[in-house]
Each structure stands twice: as structure tokens, then as C-alpha cells.
XYZ file of C-alpha atoms in Angstrom:
433
model
C 92.403 142.780 -0.851
C 89.308 142.295 -3.045
C 87.889 139.135 -1.802
C 84.574 140.224 -1.552
C 82.333 140.158 -4.903
C 79.999 142.980 -4.091
C 76.249 142.208 -5.001
C 74.680 144.846 -7.384
C 72.413 147.418 -5.713
C 68.642 146.132 -6.226
C 66.934 147.888 -9.231
C 63.906 149.489 -8.121
C 60.640 147.436 -8.309
C 57.396 148.172 -8.755
C 54.801 146.164 -6.520
C 52.117 144.297 -8.251
C 48.666 145.752 -7.388
C 50.080 149.195 -6.399
C 48.945 151.385 -9.813
C 46.124 152.633 -8.336
C 46.171 154.436 -4.816
C 43.274 155.520 -3.225
C 41.655 156.209 -6.825
C 44.096 158.777 -7.457
C 46.302 156.895 -10.034
C 49.755 156.355 -9.893
C 52.528 158.669 -8.654
C 55.988 159.706 -9.888
C 59.132 158.785 -7.653
C 59.294 162.471 -6.969
C 55.814 163.193 -5.771
C 54.943 164.026 -2.107
C 52.883 161.473 0.079
C 51.672 161.257 3.493
C 52.265 158.032 5.552
C 50.913 156.831 8.726
C 53.156 154.849 10.730
C 52.553 152.076 13.450
C 54.841 150.499 15.594
C 54.182 147.981 18.423
C 57.331 145.774 18.163
C 58.218 145.405 21.960
C 56.809 147.744 24.492
C 55.968 151.174 23.371
C 52.966 152.071 21.391
C 53.973 154.511 18.531
C 51.996 156.255 15.774
C 52.938 159.119 13.507
C 52.182 160.857 10.708
C 55.045 161.832 8.282
C 55.183 163.134 4.708
C 57.607 162.000 2.012
C 59.598 165.099 1.868
C 60.519 164.703 5.666
C 57.733 166.903 7.781
C 56.805 165.147 10.997
C 53.204 166.206 11.213
C 52.352 164.437 14.340
C 53.475 161.729 16.784
C 52.618 159.917 19.984
C 54.318 157.276 21.993
C 52.067 155.376 24.817
C 55.102 153.916 27.033
C 54.540 150.971 29.339
C 58.141 151.309 31.250
C 56.339 151.713 34.563
C 54.321 148.250 34.219
C 57.146 146.555 33.123
C 59.528 147.928 35.841
C 57.249 146.476 38.503
C 57.463 142.956 36.574
C 60.973 143.161 36.463
C 61.137 142.733 32.658
C 58.983 142.811 29.685
C 56.377 140.077 29.552
C 55.026 139.817 25.885
C 51.361 138.830 26.685
C 50.928 141.966 29.156
C 52.692 144.186 26.483
C 50.580 142.971 23.615
C 47.331 143.691 25.949
C 48.300 147.424 26.742
C 49.130 147.775 22.989
C 45.498 146.697 22.343
C 44.201 149.218 24.732
C 46.453 152.037 23.322
C 46.838 151.847 19.785
C 43.367 153.295 18.996
C 43.742 156.272 21.166
C 47.067 156.795 19.601
C 45.770 156.641 16.025
C 42.801 158.948 16.858
C 45.404 161.393 18.546
C 47.516 161.416 15.488
C 44.897 161.892 13.204
C 43.242 164.953 15.389
C 46.497 166.766 15.862
C 47.225 166.738 12.071
C 43.824 167.442 11.005
C 44.386 164.934 8.001
C 41.499 162.459 7.102
C 42.404 158.978 6.452
C 40.840 159.309 3.135
C 43.667 161.696 2.093
C 46.523 159.491 3.591
C 48.536 157.784 1.015
C 49.788 154.576 2.706
C 49.825 152.920 6.173
C 53.208 151.594 7.355
C 53.773 149.169 10.271
C 56.134 146.991 12.022
C 55.949 143.421 10.793
C 59.502 142.303 11.913
C 61.679 141.584 14.038
C 59.941 141.812 17.408
C 57.707 140.097 19.903
C 55.206 138.210 18.167
C 52.043 139.136 20.218
C 53.071 142.696 20.413
C 53.586 142.879 16.485
C 50.395 140.944 15.813
C 48.272 143.815 17.566
C 50.116 146.422 15.343
C 49.859 144.546 11.985
C 46.095 143.489 12.741
C 45.278 147.019 13.356
C 47.140 148.432 10.333
C 45.571 146.017 8.224
C 41.998 146.620 9.583
C 42.549 150.548 8.619
C 44.460 149.995 5.298
C 41.656 147.842 4.117
C 38.692 150.273 5.226
C 39.920 153.232 3.320
C 41.254 151.170 0.479
C 45.096 152.089 1.330
C 48.492 150.450 0.428
C 49.912 148.762 3.581
C 53.764 148.691 3.888
C 55.347 146.390 6.175
C 58.802 147.734 7.834
C 61.534 146.207 9.040
C 62.087 147.584 12.993
C 65.983 147.612 12.758
C 66.340 149.329 9.284
C 63.823 151.786 10.232
C 65.893 152.768 13.468
C 68.966 153.216 10.750
C 67.036 155.346 8.381
C 65.850 157.923 10.968
C 68.959 159.553 10.632
C 68.148 160.286 6.811
C 65.022 162.395 8.465
C 66.647 164.060 11.514
C 69.975 165.063 10.011
C 69.895 164.711 6.115
C 72.251 161.808 6.105
C 72.747 160.126 2.617
C 73.214 156.546 1.849
C 75.244 154.321 2.206
C 76.372 154.341 5.796
C 77.525 152.270 8.524
C 74.752 151.575 10.931
C 74.945 150.593 14.507
C 71.735 149.548 16.400
C 71.886 149.305 20.309
C 68.909 148.830 22.182
C 67.185 146.798 24.855
C 66.413 144.088 22.474
C 69.234 144.196 19.874
C 72.887 145.051 18.897
C 74.066 144.936 15.466
C 76.168 146.545 12.805
C 75.268 146.706 9.014
C 76.179 148.647 5.998
C 72.950 150.365 4.691
C 73.155 150.573 0.835
C 69.555 151.279 0.102
C 66.462 151.548 2.045
C 65.755 147.876 1.550
C 69.440 146.751 0.991
C 71.523 145.996 3.932
C 74.483 143.807 5.234
C 74.936 142.492 8.387
C 78.452 142.727 9.655
C 78.293 142.351 13.399
C 75.231 140.714 15.525
C 74.329 139.937 19.132
C 75.536 136.773 20.434
C 73.532 136.882 23.578
C 71.811 139.636 25.425
C 71.431 143.124 24.273
C 73.284 146.311 25.615
C 70.215 147.636 27.023
C 69.244 144.413 28.821
C 72.664 144.429 30.535
C 72.356 148.082 31.737
C 68.977 147.144 32.978
C 69.983 144.024 34.763
C 73.087 145.501 36.273
C 71.039 148.462 37.540
C 68.594 146.073 39.127
C 71.263 144.452 40.889
C 72.296 147.716 42.511
C 68.799 148.643 43.213
C 68.964 152.013 41.624
C 65.520 152.517 41.207
C 65.149 153.064 44.938
C 67.340 155.851 44.786
C 65.788 159.318 45.169
C 64.772 160.295 41.389
C 65.388 157.133 39.603
C 62.316 155.305 40.392
C 60.496 155.854 37.073
C 63.627 155.793 34.840
C 64.940 152.685 32.742
C 67.997 150.910 34.206
C 70.401 152.402 31.483
C 69.189 155.721 32.228
C 69.617 155.278 35.865
C 73.076 154.206 35.326
C 74.077 157.185 33.269
C 72.748 159.415 35.891
C 74.727 157.948 38.689
C 77.994 157.715 36.612
C 77.731 161.450 35.969
C 77.823 162.032 39.558
C 81.436 162.009 39.953
C 82.052 158.452 38.660
C 85.574 157.465 37.570
C 86.034 154.241 35.481
C 89.468 153.903 36.641
C 88.415 153.697 40.387
C 87.247 150.462 40.147
C 87.983 149.066 36.485
C 86.272 145.792 35.267
C 88.646 143.146 34.884
C 90.052 142.976 31.008
C 89.852 139.236 31.021
C 86.272 139.358 32.084
C 85.489 141.478 28.889
C 87.569 140.048 26.395
C 86.068 139.358 23.067
C 86.802 137.707 19.793
C 90.055 139.211 18.076
C 88.351 138.799 14.815
C 84.595 139.386 14.368
C 82.204 142.510 14.930
C 79.822 140.366 17.164
C 78.571 141.414 20.415
C 78.360 139.559 23.659
C 77.324 141.395 26.675
C 76.339 138.481 29.198
C 80.014 138.231 30.344
C 80.051 141.759 31.000
C 77.183 141.768 33.284
C 78.643 138.834 35.364
C 82.157 140.702 35.659
C 80.349 143.767 36.937
C 78.473 141.636 39.410
C 81.635 140.052 40.598
C 82.926 143.611 41.019
C 80.269 145.100 42.890
C 80.522 142.470 45.492
C 84.038 142.863 45.793
C 84.112 146.538 46.219
C 80.919 146.659 48.148
C 80.853 143.308 50.151
C 84.700 142.067 49.984
C 83.301 138.640 48.371
C 83.201 138.827 44.726
C 81.380 135.204 44.525
C 78.254 136.742 46.573
C 75.810 136.990 43.731
C 72.647 135.393 45.499
C 71.085 138.479 46.616
C 70.830 142.288 45.638
C 73.211 144.445 47.334
C 71.863 146.417 50.219
C 71.639 150.195 50.461
C 73.596 152.258 53.014
C 75.802 155.455 52.994
C 79.144 153.458 52.871
C 77.806 151.492 49.700
C 76.299 154.129 47.856
C 79.483 156.398 47.889
C 80.699 153.559 45.373
C 77.911 153.867 42.920
C 79.086 156.220 40.676
C 82.424 154.738 40.011
C 80.976 151.308 39.570
C 78.395 152.969 37.234
C 81.261 154.621 35.005
C 83.202 151.329 34.833
C 80.044 149.763 33.635
C 79.703 152.164 30.886
C 83.517 152.491 30.237
C 83.548 148.580 29.443
C 80.375 148.742 27.356
C 81.574 151.649 25.373
C 84.742 150.071 24.838
C 83.297 146.779 23.420
C 80.984 148.796 21.264
C 83.588 150.994 19.950
C 86.286 148.120 18.952
C 83.825 146.313 17.212
C 82.588 149.302 15.211
C 86.135 150.626 14.296
C 86.628 146.443 13.207
C 83.355 147.270 10.962
C 84.631 150.548 9.510
C 87.835 148.811 8.371
C 86.161 145.639 6.957
C 83.510 147.913 4.874
C 86.627 149.905 3.740
C 88.543 146.757 2.271
C 85.673 145.252 0.785
C 84.286 148.760 -0.691
C 81.228 148.108 0.520
C 80.998 151.686 1.398
C 83.437 154.712 0.138
C 86.625 155.723 2.105
C 84.716 158.393 4.097
C 81.094 157.654 5.404
C 78.944 158.425 8.376
C 78.306 156.172 11.036
C 74.604 156.525 12.008
C 74.133 155.441 15.839
C 70.305 154.604 16.626
C 68.270 152.166 19.511
C 67.661 153.277 22.865
C 71.373 152.904 24.258
C 72.284 155.626 21.724
C 70.773 157.981 23.860
C 73.302 157.314 26.598
C 76.221 160.081 26.361
C 79.219 157.980 27.089
C 78.134 155.916 24.072
C 77.770 159.080 21.944
C 81.327 160.357 23.123
C 83.277 157.317 22.556
C 81.662 156.886 18.917
C 82.842 160.575 18.384
C 85.950 159.750 19.105
C 86.253 157.001 16.838
C 84.714 158.828 14.071
C 87.647 161.365 14.499
C 90.227 158.805 14.858
C 89.445 157.161 11.302
C 88.814 160.101 9.712
C 85.030 159.927 9.026
C 82.733 162.876 8.858
C 81.008 162.120 11.845
C 79.054 159.691 14.082
C 75.149 160.614 13.785
C 72.650 160.143 16.325
C 68.999 160.975 15.923
C 67.324 163.165 18.761
C 67.032 160.817 22.003
C 63.233 160.642 21.465
C 63.469 158.924 18.142
C 66.379 156.605 19.115
C 63.998 154.612 21.372
C 61.014 152.683 19.385
C 58.536 155.145 17.806
C 55.931 155.777 14.927
C 58.080 158.285 13.169
C 60.934 155.876 12.203
C 58.364 153.528 10.942
C 56.231 156.356 8.868
C 59.706 157.513 7.717
C 60.736 154.110 6.394
C 57.620 153.585 4.996
C 57.497 156.709 3.188
C 61.140 156.156 1.482
C 59.691 152.477 0.333
C 56.516 154.342 -0.735
C 58.596 156.726 -2.956
C 60.026 153.911 -4.660
C 57.295 151.799 -5.065
C 58.706 149.062 -2.921
C 56.857 146.522 -0.667
C 53.642 148.395 -1.009
C 50.752 145.962 -0.815
C 47.149 146.458 -1.883
C 44.210 145.281 0.259
C 43.320 142.055 -2.181
C 47.042 141.113 -1.059
C 47.038 141.705 2.836
C 47.086 137.872 3.333
C 50.707 137.648 2.043
C 51.840 140.161 4.840
C 52.900 138.692 7.913
C 54.573 139.081 11.140
C 58.254 137.780 11.723
C 59.591 137.531 15.218
C 62.860 136.885 13.898
C 64.250 138.379 10.740
C 67.714 139.416 9.687
C 68.443 143.105 8.704
C 70.074 141.583 5.564
C 72.699 139.351 3.891
C 74.761 137.972 7.136
C 78.431 138.409 6.280
C 79.696 138.229 10.056
C 81.353 134.893 8.763
C 83.305 136.654 6.306
C 84.143 139.302 8.884
C 85.569 136.903 11.069
C 87.896 135.139 8.299
C 89.509 138.567 7.426
C 91.030 138.760 11.232
C 91.200 142.457 10.771
C 93.144 144.223 13.611
C 91.993 147.219 15.258
C 94.009 149.980 16.273
C 93.820 150.850 19.916
C 92.504 154.369 20.792
C 91.233 156.450 23.614
C 87.470 156.614 24.185
C 87.686 159.177 27.160
C 88.933 162.013 25.283
C 87.634 164.044 22.725
C 91.030 163.679 20.741
C 91.816 160.034 20.739
C 95.611 159.363 20.583
C 96.626 155.758 19.133
C 98.133 153.460 21.414
C 100.576 150.946 20.727
C 99.127 147.113 19.627
C 95.934 146.341 18.529
C 92.724 146.041 20.564
C 91.340 142.558 21.157
């Protein structure tokens, strides 16, 4: 079975120019520092102050949901303008709440990849300006790695682990070996799970229902599904949500198309009438909980099956030990159906747990950036002094680590069928597709 030669864990490296920090000399690995984190990769301006021993001193997020709901999606230029307006107040608020002066902050961490380029630029420019003014190291942080590492702060998870990241912009599976050493085993091939939920919610016009107007589409779907929804009442066609039998990659565009056809068939009697959003009336609305439950179930089944294959791959290659946690983060990780299905998966494969950071830290935030920066700062990794800031640039597209997705597909690993609807899954005959 050992067909994959494992790369050794990366040795801890000291970055050139990091010997002096704020004129207080070099620090040992175990010293406690204070890190300011800045996140502007998409539509939330997040700023936080975190210590290297895991204390969140202050945090704030300036959201843009209302603005983007009005435009039907995130416009990068608009998001960047809002970041530019919000970032200084956000930084000032965090400094005021902590009472910590920038002179005593040890480093500034900032998201530089991946994300929307105009949005990333706002955060990076401000972080460089602040770090240069106070002669502090700048720590560029990978957004998706930061999501994965959040559970180390909130739940005490120890590396290594399997990371599943599901959000409005991303879907991926990765093995986290060290804070800067990840292997990609599954990636999104088209639209993200969060985008799929949002588009399906817009098609049903859920934002026009009482109490749902200011909520993201995924949250609206979850609430409506919880109102007596039964995924078996109007199940999505298996052929419409079929996925590759051998890899861990995600494809949600077919799920969106299948859902719209189901909605039209149930509510209009015509599966191909896709030109206009559905019109509300009391007869239509009574089916909404079942439709939303079916959508959630199909999404959960897709996510759980790919994650199960990643578990078996990581064990066979010994990238991970026999027992390890699954860390689930990103905005979609806050969905209760997703959480339940992955807890069932963990039990089925005798894993210790599926770990979910608190909901507020599953979406984009400054805490995860500050914490990732803190872990890099303690190890003296990727810390750049002002004279070298020109070497730090943004990357709109940036892999989380070495891509092993092709290798996963070549192994043709079957996945056992198991129920994701109960707390105690029972194996079913055959293998999942």
C-alpha cells in the first residue's frame, strides 16, 4: 500500500532580518507575544488582537452582507471600497478595547492570499503601513490555512489533522502536518457550497419571507429546512448529484441545477421552467421546508462522501496516524446539518471527533489571521521586517499546499455507505459513488 513517499516535515526556519523585534532583541520559541491580525480577503473586514498563548484580547468584524444582498452577489470593487472605509475604525476599535499600544505589539499578521485581489490589497497596504510605522514584523497569512488552524485555538486541537474547509468562496480537503505544511487532497472544481446555497435561496426568494431578509442564503435555507422539512419528501435525483467514484474533489454546480429542476417540478409541474424565480403563495411555501431539507441532505452527502475518501487515503498513505481529528471550518461549517453529518462520519470511521470552531470564527475574521500569525511568529516563520516588505505581495490564487488530488484519484478508493441522518450511522451495502 505504501505507494506514496512522504516528504519530511519542514524544519523550522529563521527568517533573515528577524533577529531584532521592536528593539527588544530576539525571542525564544516559547515566549509569549501579542499579534494584531487583519483580514480583508472577501467581504468582511476583520481585525483582532491575539496572544501566542491563545488569549483573544479583542476582535471586531465589519460585515458587508446587507450591501451585497442588494446587488445579488459580491462585487470586488464595492467590497474593496467598504474595506477601505472600515479598516481604520476596526483597527482603532481593537487597540482601544485592549488598551495595547502599537509600540508593544510584537507583529502584524495580514491575509495576503487567496482572495479577491482588490480586497486583499486594502488589508495588505494598511498592514504594511502600520508595521512600517512602528517597525514591526509583517506576517503574511494564507487565508485557508488560517481557517484550519482556528481549531487549535478554540478546541486545543493538535497537529496533524484532516482539514475540511467549506465557505462561500472555497471547498477543499487538506492534510495539515504543520502550521505551514499542508497537502491538498480535495478541491472545488466549480462553484462553492456557500455560493450554491445562496443561489438556491435566491431562486426561492427566501429573503422575502418574514425574518429572513437580512440573512445569508445558506442560513435562510437552514432555517426553512428546520421548519418540519423532510429530505425524503422531495429527494434530489441521485443521477443529478452523482460524483466521481475515485477522487475527493467537490462539484456543486450540478447540485444547483438539479435543485432548480426539482423546485420547478414540485411547485410548477414543469422541471424545465428555469427562466424566472418562483412566485410566492401559500401553496408554494408549504413545500419550501422539504425542498430546503433535500438541498441540505444532497450537499451533506456529497461533502461526507468526499471526506470519507480523504480519511481512507490519509490512513493508507500514512500522511496521518490511524486516529486523528477532522477540523471543519468556513462559513458553511456553521450549518447544523453539515455538522451532524460529519459527526456521524467521524463515529463511523472511529475518529475521535469532528471539530467545529464557534460559528463566529467559522466565517472570515481577524482572530484566525492573528492566531495563524502567532503560530508562525513563535516558530520564526514567514516574518518579514520593514526593509523587506517589497517582497510580500498578494496572491488572488494560491494553493494551500502540495496538490495530491491526482494521486487520490489514481488510488480508486471505495467509500463505505453510511447514514448521515442519524447519530449512530449503520453501514449499508455496497460503496458510495
